[in-house]
Amino acid sequence: AAKRVGGAGFALFEDGMVVDAALQLTLQSDLRGALDRGQFELYYQPKIDARKNVVTGVEALVRWNHPTRGVVGPQEFIPTAERSGLIVRLGRWVLDEACRQIADWQSQGRDLNVAVNLSVIQLADASLLDDVRESLARHNVPASRLLCEVTESLLLENTQATARTLVGLRALGVHLSVDDFGTGYSNLTQLKDLPARQLKIDRTFIQELETRSEARAVVASVIQLAHALHLTVVAEGVETAGQRDLLKAMGCDELQGYFYARPMQAAMMQSWSIDAPLALSRTLIAPPLAT
Ligand code: C2E
Ligand code: MG
Ligand code: MG
Ligand code: MG
C-alpha cells in the first residue's frame, strides 16, 4: 500500500521502517533537484542466451550520482519517488534515456535490446503510452527494441487501467516481461492472460538452487510452465558456475547476474566481453557497490 501515491500517512512506516517524515520530505526535494540537475544515470546489465552464450539484451537500472554520497542505488530512492509521485517524471526520463542509448548503440552498429523497469504508478499513469511513443519516435527507435519489466506483485494489483496500459504497450510493439516471478502469488490464469513474452525468476530461488532441492523443483516447474505459455525464461541473480549449469540443464533460456556482469555504465559495455565475464566484471567494470 505504501506504493500508492496519496496513500495514508501510515504507509511511511511500512516494512517496520521508522522513517522520519521530515527526512522523507528532504529526500523528495533532493530527488526533484537531482532530476533538474541531471544526476541520474542508467547502468546496464546484460542478459545472456544460455545456449548460444551471446548477449540478448541489457536491463537498464537507474543510479543517482549524488554529489556527496556517491552512487546511490534505486532501492534507496524509488520507494520515495513512488510515494511522492516523482516516479512519473523519473520514469519518463528513464524511458527516454534508454531510447537515446538504444539509438546511440545502433549508430555504433550494435543492435541491443534494452529493458526498463516500470513502476505500478507509471502503469496507472494515463500519459505512459504517449511518453513511450514519443521517446521511441524522438530517437527513431523501433518499439521491438524496448522491453518493459513489471514485477509480478504489481500485476496482482492488475486493475483495468493497468491491464489496458499493458495491452497498449504491446500494441505499440513494446515487449513485456514479468519481473521477480515467484515473489507474488499470481495464479496461472493471470499469467496466461498477460501479453508478456518473458518471465524472470526471482533471485531468491536462484540463490538456493545448489543447496535446496525444493528450489530446484520450483525453478524446473516454473520453466516448464513458462514454456507451455510460450514465454522465455530469464534467471536473475546468477552468481556461480554451478547455478549456471543447473539452469542450462533445466532449459532456462537466458541468464543474468554477477557471474556474467554487474550493472555497468553504457560506455563500459564496449570493453565488456562475455568470454571473460568474471575477471572483467569483478575488476574493470564493477561500479561502486551501492549500499
Ligand atoms: P530488478 O529489476 O529485479 O533488478 C535486479 C536487481 O538485482 C538490480 O539491483 C541488480 O543490480 C541486482 N542484481 C543483478 N544481478 C545480481 C546478482 O547476481 N546478485 C545480486 N545480489 N544482485 C544482483 P538494483 O540495480 O539495485 O535495482 C533494484 C530494483 O530497483 C530493481 O530490481 C527494480 O525493481 C528497481 N529499479 C531499478 N531501476 C529502476 C527504474 O529505472 N525504474 C523503476 N521503477 N524501478 C527500478
Ligand atoms: Mg528488472
Ligand atoms: Mg528482477
Ligand atoms: Mg528484483
GROMACS .gro file of C-alpha atoms and ligand atoms in nm:
model
  340
    1ALA     CA    1   0.000   0.000   0.000
    2ALA     CA    2   0.299   0.225   0.055
    3LYS     CA    3   0.350   0.214  -0.317
    4ARG     CA    4   0.035   0.406  -0.394
    5VAL     CA    5   0.051   0.779  -0.434
    6GLY     CA    6  -0.174   0.961  -0.198
    7GLY     CA    7  -0.184   0.661   0.034
    8ALA     CA    8  -0.242   0.714   0.401
    9GLY     CA    9   0.035   0.861   0.611
   10PHE     CA   10   0.099   0.536   0.793
   11ALA     CA   11   0.241   0.396   0.473
   12LEU     CA   12   0.564   0.572   0.565
   13PHE     CA   13   0.609   0.321   0.844
   14GLU     CA   14   0.561   0.009   0.639
   15ASP     CA   15   0.815  -0.272   0.647
   16GLY     CA   16   0.886  -0.195   1.010
   17MET     CA   17   1.086   0.100   0.892
   18VAL     CA   18   1.061   0.408   1.102
   19VAL     CA   19   1.111   0.681   0.851
   20ASP     CA   20   1.110   1.033   0.974
   21ALA     CA   21   0.857   1.233   0.773
   22ALA     CA   22   1.094   1.529   0.762
   23LEU     CA   23   1.366   1.307   0.616
   24GLN     CA   24   1.122   1.188   0.353
   25LEU     CA   25   1.047   1.545   0.255
   26THR     CA   26   1.416   1.626   0.228
   27LEU     CA   27   1.470   1.322   0.010
   28GLN     CA   28   1.176   1.422  -0.206
   29SER     CA   29   1.311   1.769  -0.272
   30ASP     CA   30   1.662   1.626  -0.322
   31LEU     CA   31   1.520   1.389  -0.584
   32ARG     CA   32   1.339   1.670  -0.757
   33GLY     CA   33   1.663   1.870  -0.767
   34ALA     CA   34   1.852   1.567  -0.891
   35LEU     CA   35   1.611   1.536  -1.184
   36ASP     CA   36   1.654   1.904  -1.267
   37ARG     CA   37   2.031   1.877  -1.246
   38GLY     CA   38   2.059   1.553  -1.443
   39GLN     CA   39   2.214   1.349  -1.162
   40PHE     CA   40   2.054   1.020  -1.266
   41GLU     CA   41   2.231   0.767  -1.482
   42LEU     CA   42   2.132   0.433  -1.628
   43TYR     CA   43   2.360   0.136  -1.569
   44TYR     CA   44   2.317  -0.169  -1.789
   45GLN     CA   45   2.333  -0.538  -1.701
   46PRO     CA   46   2.349  -0.795  -1.982
   47LYS     CA   47   2.116  -1.091  -2.024
   48ILE     CA   48   2.291  -1.389  -2.182
   49ASP     CA   49   2.144  -1.656  -2.410
   50ALA     CA   50   2.207  -1.977  -2.214
   51ARG     CA   51   2.260  -2.193  -2.522
   52LYS     CA   52   2.439  -1.960  -2.761
   53ASN     CA   53   2.636  -1.772  -2.497
   54VAL     CA   54   2.565  -1.434  -2.656
   55VAL     CA   55   2.411  -1.119  -2.516
   56THR     CA   56   2.038  -1.099  -2.590
   57GLY     CA   57   1.995  -0.753  -2.441
   58VAL     CA   58   2.057  -0.542  -2.136
   59GLU     CA   59   1.847  -0.425  -1.844
   60ALA     CA   60   1.862  -0.056  -1.755
   61LEU     CA   61   1.897   0.005  -1.381
   62VAL     CA   62   1.885   0.361  -1.255
   63ARG     CA   63   2.153   0.513  -1.031
   64TRP     CA   64   2.175   0.850  -0.861
   65ASN     CA   65   2.510   1.020  -0.886
   66HIS     CA   66   2.482   1.202  -0.558
   67PRO     CA   67   2.719   1.498  -0.515
   68THR     CA   68   2.832   1.388  -0.167
   69ARG     CA   69   2.710   1.030  -0.121
   70GLY     CA   70   2.842   0.894  -0.447
   71VAL     CA   71   2.647   0.635  -0.645
   72VAL     CA   72   2.313   0.568  -0.479
   73GLY     CA   73   2.111   0.258  -0.575
   74PRO     CA   74   1.740   0.258  -0.665
   75GLN     CA   75   1.625   0.079  -0.351
   76GLU     CA   76   1.715   0.394  -0.159
   77PHE     CA   77   1.505   0.633  -0.362
   78ILE     CA   78   1.246   0.451  -0.575
   79PRO     CA   79   1.007   0.398  -0.281
   80THR     CA   80   1.015   0.772  -0.200
   81ALA     CA   81   0.983   0.859  -0.567
   82GLU     CA   82   0.676   0.635  -0.582
   83ARG     CA   83   0.517   0.778  -0.269
   84SER     CA   84   0.567   1.134  -0.388
   85GLY     CA   85   0.459   1.071  -0.745
   86LEU     CA   86   0.803   1.182  -0.869
   87ILE     CA   87   0.842   0.835  -1.019
   88VAL     CA   88   0.634   0.954  -1.314
   89ARG     CA   89   0.894   1.218  -1.407
   90LEU     CA   90   1.184   0.989  -1.322
   91GLY     CA   91   1.028   0.703  -1.516
   92ARG     CA   92   0.976   0.929  -1.815
   93TRP     CA   93   1.344   1.022  -1.801
   94VAL     CA   94   1.445   0.654  -1.774
   95LEU     CA   95   1.239   0.564  -2.081
   96ASP     CA   96   1.376   0.849  -2.287
   97GLU     CA   97   1.735   0.788  -2.180
   98ALA     CA   98   1.701   0.417  -2.261
   99CYS     CA   99   1.574   0.503  -2.610
  100ARG     CA  100   1.856   0.754  -2.658
  101GLN     CA  101   2.106   0.483  -2.560
  102ILE     CA  102   1.949   0.227  -2.795
  103ALA     CA  103   1.989   0.478  -3.080
  104ASP     CA  104   2.345   0.556  -2.972
  105TRP     CA  105   2.442   0.189  -2.973
  106GLN     CA  106   2.260   0.146  -3.303
  107SER     CA  107   2.471   0.421  -3.459
  108GLN     CA  108   2.777   0.222  -3.349
  109GLY     CA  109   2.643  -0.086  -3.520
  110ARG     CA  110   2.522  -0.256  -3.202
  111ASP     CA  111   2.164  -0.377  -3.202
  112LEU     CA  112   2.093  -0.413  -2.833
  113ASN     CA  113   1.750  -0.470  -2.683
  114VAL     CA  114   1.701  -0.267  -2.369
  115ALA     CA  115   1.469  -0.348  -2.080
  116VAL     CA  116   1.340  -0.080  -1.843
  117ASN     CA  117   1.167  -0.137  -1.512
  118LEU     CA  118   0.822   0.016  -1.479
  119SER     CA  119   0.658   0.109  -1.152
  120VAL     CA  120   0.291   0.034  -1.100
  121ILE     CA  121   0.239   0.407  -1.062
  122GLN     CA  122   0.365   0.459  -1.415
  123LEU     CA  123   0.131   0.188  -1.538
  124ALA     CA  124  -0.160   0.369  -1.380
  125ASP     CA  125  -0.050   0.699  -1.534
  126ALA     CA  126  -0.258   0.793  -1.835
  127SER     CA  127   0.034   0.956  -2.016
  128LEU     CA  128   0.262   0.649  -2.017
  129LEU     CA  129   0.166   0.526  -2.363
  130ASP     CA  130   0.219   0.870  -2.514
  131ASP     CA  131   0.551   0.904  -2.333
  132VAL     CA  132   0.674   0.572  -2.470
  133ARG     CA  133   0.552   0.653  -2.820
  134GLU     CA  134   0.721   0.994  -2.811
  135SER     CA  135   1.055   0.864  -2.683
  136LEU     CA  136   1.065   0.591  -2.946
  137ALA     CA  137   0.984   0.844  -3.218
  138ARG     CA  138   1.224   1.112  -3.089
  139HIS     CA  139   1.516   0.872  -3.105
  140ASN     CA  140   1.390   0.682  -3.406
  141VAL     CA  141   1.397   0.350  -3.225
  142PRO     CA  142   1.179   0.053  -3.324
  143ALA     CA  143   0.941  -0.043  -3.044
  144SER     CA  144   1.055  -0.405  -3.056
  145ARG     CA  145   1.396  -0.300  -2.916
  146LEU     CA  146   1.227  -0.196  -2.594
  147LEU     CA  147   1.113  -0.434  -2.324
  148CYS     CA  148   0.924  -0.329  -2.013
  149GLU     CA  149   0.976  -0.523  -1.690
  150VAL     CA  150   0.685  -0.521  -1.448
  151THR     CA  151   0.711  -0.702  -1.117
  152GLU     CA  152   0.479  -0.992  -1.055
  153SER     CA  153   0.344  -0.844  -0.733
  154LEU     CA  154   0.236  -0.532  -0.920
  155LEU     CA  155   0.047  -0.742  -1.168
  156LEU     CA  156  -0.164  -0.869  -0.881
  157GLU     CA  157  -0.300  -0.521  -0.848
  158ASN     CA  158  -0.400  -0.569  -1.208
  159THR     CA  159  -0.665  -0.306  -1.223
  160GLN     CA  160  -0.842  -0.238  -1.550
  161ALA     CA  161  -0.627   0.070  -1.607
  162THR     CA  162  -0.309  -0.134  -1.563
  163ALA     CA  163  -0.432  -0.409  -1.792
  164ARG     CA  164  -0.525  -0.155  -2.057
  165THR     CA  165  -0.181   0.002  -2.038
  166LEU     CA  166  -0.010  -0.335  -2.076
  167VAL     CA  167  -0.219  -0.417  -2.380
  168GLY     CA  168  -0.149  -0.068  -2.516
  169LEU     CA  169   0.225  -0.112  -2.474
  170ARG     CA  170   0.210  -0.443  -2.652
  171ALA     CA  171   0.005  -0.285  -2.931
  172LEU     CA  172   0.284  -0.030  -2.977
  173GLY     CA  173   0.518  -0.323  -3.035
  174VAL     CA  174   0.695  -0.299  -2.699
  175HIS     CA  175   0.766  -0.633  -2.530
  176LEU     CA  176   0.669  -0.713  -2.174
  177SER     CA  177   0.847  -0.908  -1.905
  178VAL     CA  178   0.719  -1.034  -1.569
  179ASP     CA  179   0.990  -0.945  -1.317
  180ASP     CA  180   1.068  -1.112  -0.982
  181PHE     CA  181   0.846  -1.409  -1.060
  182GLY     CA  182   0.775  -1.630  -0.760
  183THR     CA  183   0.760  -1.349  -0.505
  184GLY     CA  184   0.394  -1.268  -0.563
  185TYR     CA  185   0.107  -1.508  -0.560
  186SER     CA  186  -0.027  -1.472  -0.908
  187ASN     CA  187  -0.219  -1.768  -1.035
  188LEU     CA  188  -0.165  -1.934  -1.367
  189THR     CA  189  -0.476  -1.777  -1.514
  190GLN     CA  190  -0.333  -1.428  -1.465
  191LEU     CA  191  -0.005  -1.528  -1.624
  192LYS     CA  192  -0.183  -1.680  -1.921
  193ASP     CA  193  -0.381  -1.363  -1.984
  194LEU     CA  194  -0.083  -1.128  -1.983
  195PRO     CA  195   0.054  -1.003  -2.315
  196ALA     CA  196   0.407  -1.085  -2.191
  197ARG     CA  197   0.690  -1.257  -2.373
  198GLN     CA  198   0.936  -1.306  -2.090
  199LEU     CA  199   0.935  -1.426  -1.731
  200LYS     CA  200   1.217  -1.355  -1.487
  201ILE     CA  201   1.259  -1.598  -1.198
  202ASP     CA  202   1.335  -1.410  -0.878
  203ARG     CA  203   1.689  -1.420  -0.745
  204THR     CA  204   1.584  -1.579  -0.414
  205PHE     CA  205   1.514  -1.908  -0.597
  206ILE     CA  206   1.839  -1.895  -0.790
  207GLN     CA  207   2.035  -1.840  -0.468
  208GLU     CA  208   1.907  -2.170  -0.325
  209LEU     CA  209   1.945  -2.371  -0.641
  210GLU     CA  210   2.262  -2.552  -0.539
  211THR     CA  211   2.164  -2.615  -0.181
  212ARG     CA  212   1.792  -2.690  -0.180
  213SER     CA  213   1.616  -2.950  -0.390
  214GLU     CA  214   1.290  -2.762  -0.326
  215ALA     CA  215   1.427  -2.458  -0.508
  216ARG     CA  216   1.535  -2.681  -0.797
  217ALA     CA  217   1.186  -2.828  -0.818
  218VAL     CA  218   1.022  -2.486  -0.818
  219VAL     CA  219   1.257  -2.345  -1.081
  220ALA     CA  220   1.222  -2.652  -1.304
  221SER     CA  221   0.844  -2.635  -1.297
  222VAL     CA  222   0.833  -2.259  -1.348
  223ILE     CA  223   1.049  -2.304  -1.659
  224GLN     CA  224   0.815  -2.575  -1.788
  225LEU     CA  225   0.508  -2.367  -1.714
  226ALA     CA  226   0.654  -2.059  -1.882
  227HIS     CA  227   0.749  -2.257  -2.190
  228ALA     CA  228   0.398  -2.405  -2.209
  229LEU     CA  229   0.271  -2.046  -2.213
  230HIS     CA  230   0.525  -1.954  -2.483
  231LEU     CA  231   0.727  -1.730  -2.253
  232THR     CA  232   1.103  -1.721  -2.248
  233VAL     CA  233   1.261  -1.757  -1.905
  234VAL     CA  234   1.536  -1.545  -1.755
  235ALA     CA  235   1.708  -1.641  -1.431
  236GLU     CA  236   1.809  -1.332  -1.234
  237GLY     CA  237   2.092  -1.316  -0.983
  238VAL     CA  238   2.308  -1.593  -1.131
  239GLU     CA  239   2.630  -1.575  -0.930
  240THR     CA  240   2.803  -1.911  -0.972
  241ALA     CA  241   2.903  -2.157  -1.245
  242GLY     CA  242   2.705  -2.421  -1.055
  243GLN     CA  243   2.386  -2.220  -1.081
  244ARG     CA  244   2.454  -2.156  -1.450
  245ASP     CA  245   2.500  -2.527  -1.518
  246LEU     CA  246   2.182  -2.628  -1.333
  247LEU     CA  247   1.980  -2.361  -1.512
  248LYS     CA  248   2.115  -2.465  -1.851
  249ALA     CA  249   2.026  -2.827  -1.777
  250MET     CA  250   1.673  -2.721  -1.684
  251GLY     CA  251   1.630  -2.542  -2.016
  252CYS     CA  252   1.637  -2.185  -1.886
  253ASP     CA  253   1.663  -1.953  -2.187
  254GLU     CA  254   1.857  -1.655  -2.051
  255LEU     CA  255   2.088  -1.588  -1.759
  256GLN     CA  256   2.161  -1.262  -1.581
  257GLY     CA  257   2.369  -1.194  -1.274
  258TYR     CA  258   2.703  -1.103  -1.121
  259PHE     CA  259   2.852  -1.427  -1.258
  260TYR     CA  260   2.843  -1.260  -1.600
  261ALA     CA  261   2.846  -0.891  -1.517
  262ARG     CA  262   2.737  -0.634  -1.267
  263PRO     CA  263   2.531  -0.344  -1.394
  264MET     CA  264   2.775  -0.112  -1.572
  265GLN     CA  265   2.791   0.229  -1.733
  266ALA     CA  266   2.693   0.238  -2.100
  267ALA     CA  267   3.048   0.314  -2.213
  268MET     CA  268   3.174   0.002  -2.033
  269MET     CA  269   2.958  -0.223  -2.249
  270GLN     CA  270   3.218  -0.174  -2.522
  271SER     CA  271   3.503  -0.327  -2.326
  272TRP     CA  272   3.295  -0.598  -2.161
  273SER     CA  273   3.334  -0.940  -2.310
  274ILE     CA  274   3.119  -1.241  -2.244
  275ASP     CA  275   3.424  -1.464  -2.274
  276ALA     CA  276   3.596  -1.314  -1.976
  277PRO     CA  277   3.296  -1.243  -1.762
  278LEU     CA  278   3.426  -1.291  -1.411
  279ALA     CA  279   3.759  -1.118  -1.429
  280LEU     CA  280   3.622  -0.818  -1.611
  281SER     CA  281   3.305  -0.770  -1.420
  282ARG     CA  282   3.473  -0.802  -1.084
  283THR     CA  283   3.750  -0.559  -1.158
  284LEU     CA  284   3.734  -0.322  -1.453
  285ILE     CA  285   3.366  -0.264  -1.484
  286ALA     CA  286   3.236  -0.308  -1.134
  287PRO     CA  287   3.064   0.012  -1.032
  288PRO     CA  288   3.096   0.112  -0.669
  289LEU     CA  289   2.853  -0.110  -0.485
  290ALA     CA  290   2.554   0.097  -0.391
  291THR     CA  291   2.469   0.014  -0.035
  292C2E     P1  292   1.517  -0.574  -1.051
  292C2E     O1  293   1.452  -0.515  -1.171
  292C2E     O2  294   1.471  -0.708  -1.011
  292C2E     O3  295   1.673  -0.574  -1.084
  292C2E     C1  296   1.764  -0.669  -1.036
  292C2E     C2  297   1.845  -0.619  -0.919
  292C2E     O4  298   1.933  -0.720  -0.874
  292C2E     C3  299   1.935  -0.500  -0.953
  292C2E     O5  300   1.951  -0.421  -0.834
  292C2E     C4  301   2.066  -0.569  -0.987
  292C2E     O6  302   2.178  -0.484  -0.973
  292C2E     C5  303   2.067  -0.679  -0.886
  292C2E     N1  304   2.145  -0.795  -0.930
  292C2E     C6  305   2.169  -0.836  -1.056
  292C2E     N2  306   2.243  -0.949  -1.059
  292C2E     C7  307   2.267  -0.981  -0.929
  292C2E     C8  308   2.338  -1.088  -0.865
  292C2E     O7  309   2.396  -1.178  -0.927
  292C2E     N3  310   2.341  -1.088  -0.728
  292C2E     C9  311   2.278  -0.991  -0.655
  292C2E     N4  312   2.289  -0.997  -0.523
  292C2E     N5  313   2.209  -0.888  -0.713
  292C2E    C10  314   2.203  -0.885  -0.848
  292C2E     P2  315   1.936  -0.264  -0.837
  292C2E     O8  316   2.003  -0.207  -0.956
  292C2E     O9  317   1.976  -0.214  -0.702
  292C2E    O10  318   1.780  -0.243  -0.856
  292C2E    C11  319   1.691  -0.286  -0.759
  292C2E    C12  320   1.549  -0.273  -0.806
  292C2E    O11  321   1.516  -0.134  -0.826
  292C2E    C13  322   1.522  -0.338  -0.940
  292C2E    O12  323   1.502  -0.476  -0.923
  292C2E    C14  324   1.397  -0.266  -0.985
  292C2E    O13  325   1.283  -0.322  -0.928
  292C2E    C15  326   1.419  -0.127  -0.927
  292C2E     N6  327   1.464  -0.036  -1.034
  292C2E    C16  328   1.587  -0.021  -1.086
  292C2E     N7  329   1.589   0.072  -1.184
  292C2E    C17  330   1.460   0.117  -1.193
  292C2E    C18  331   1.394   0.214  -1.276
  292C2E    O14  332   1.453   0.277  -1.365
  292C2E     N8  333   1.260   0.234  -1.255
  292C2E    C19  334   1.191   0.165  -1.159
  292C2E     N9  335   1.060   0.190  -1.143
  292C2E    N10  336   1.249   0.073  -1.081
  292C2E    C20  337   1.383   0.049  -1.098
  293MG      MG  338   1.401  -0.577  -1.352
  294MG      MG  339   1.400  -0.867  -1.104
  295MG      MG  340   1.425  -0.780  -0.806
   0.00000   0.00000   0.00000
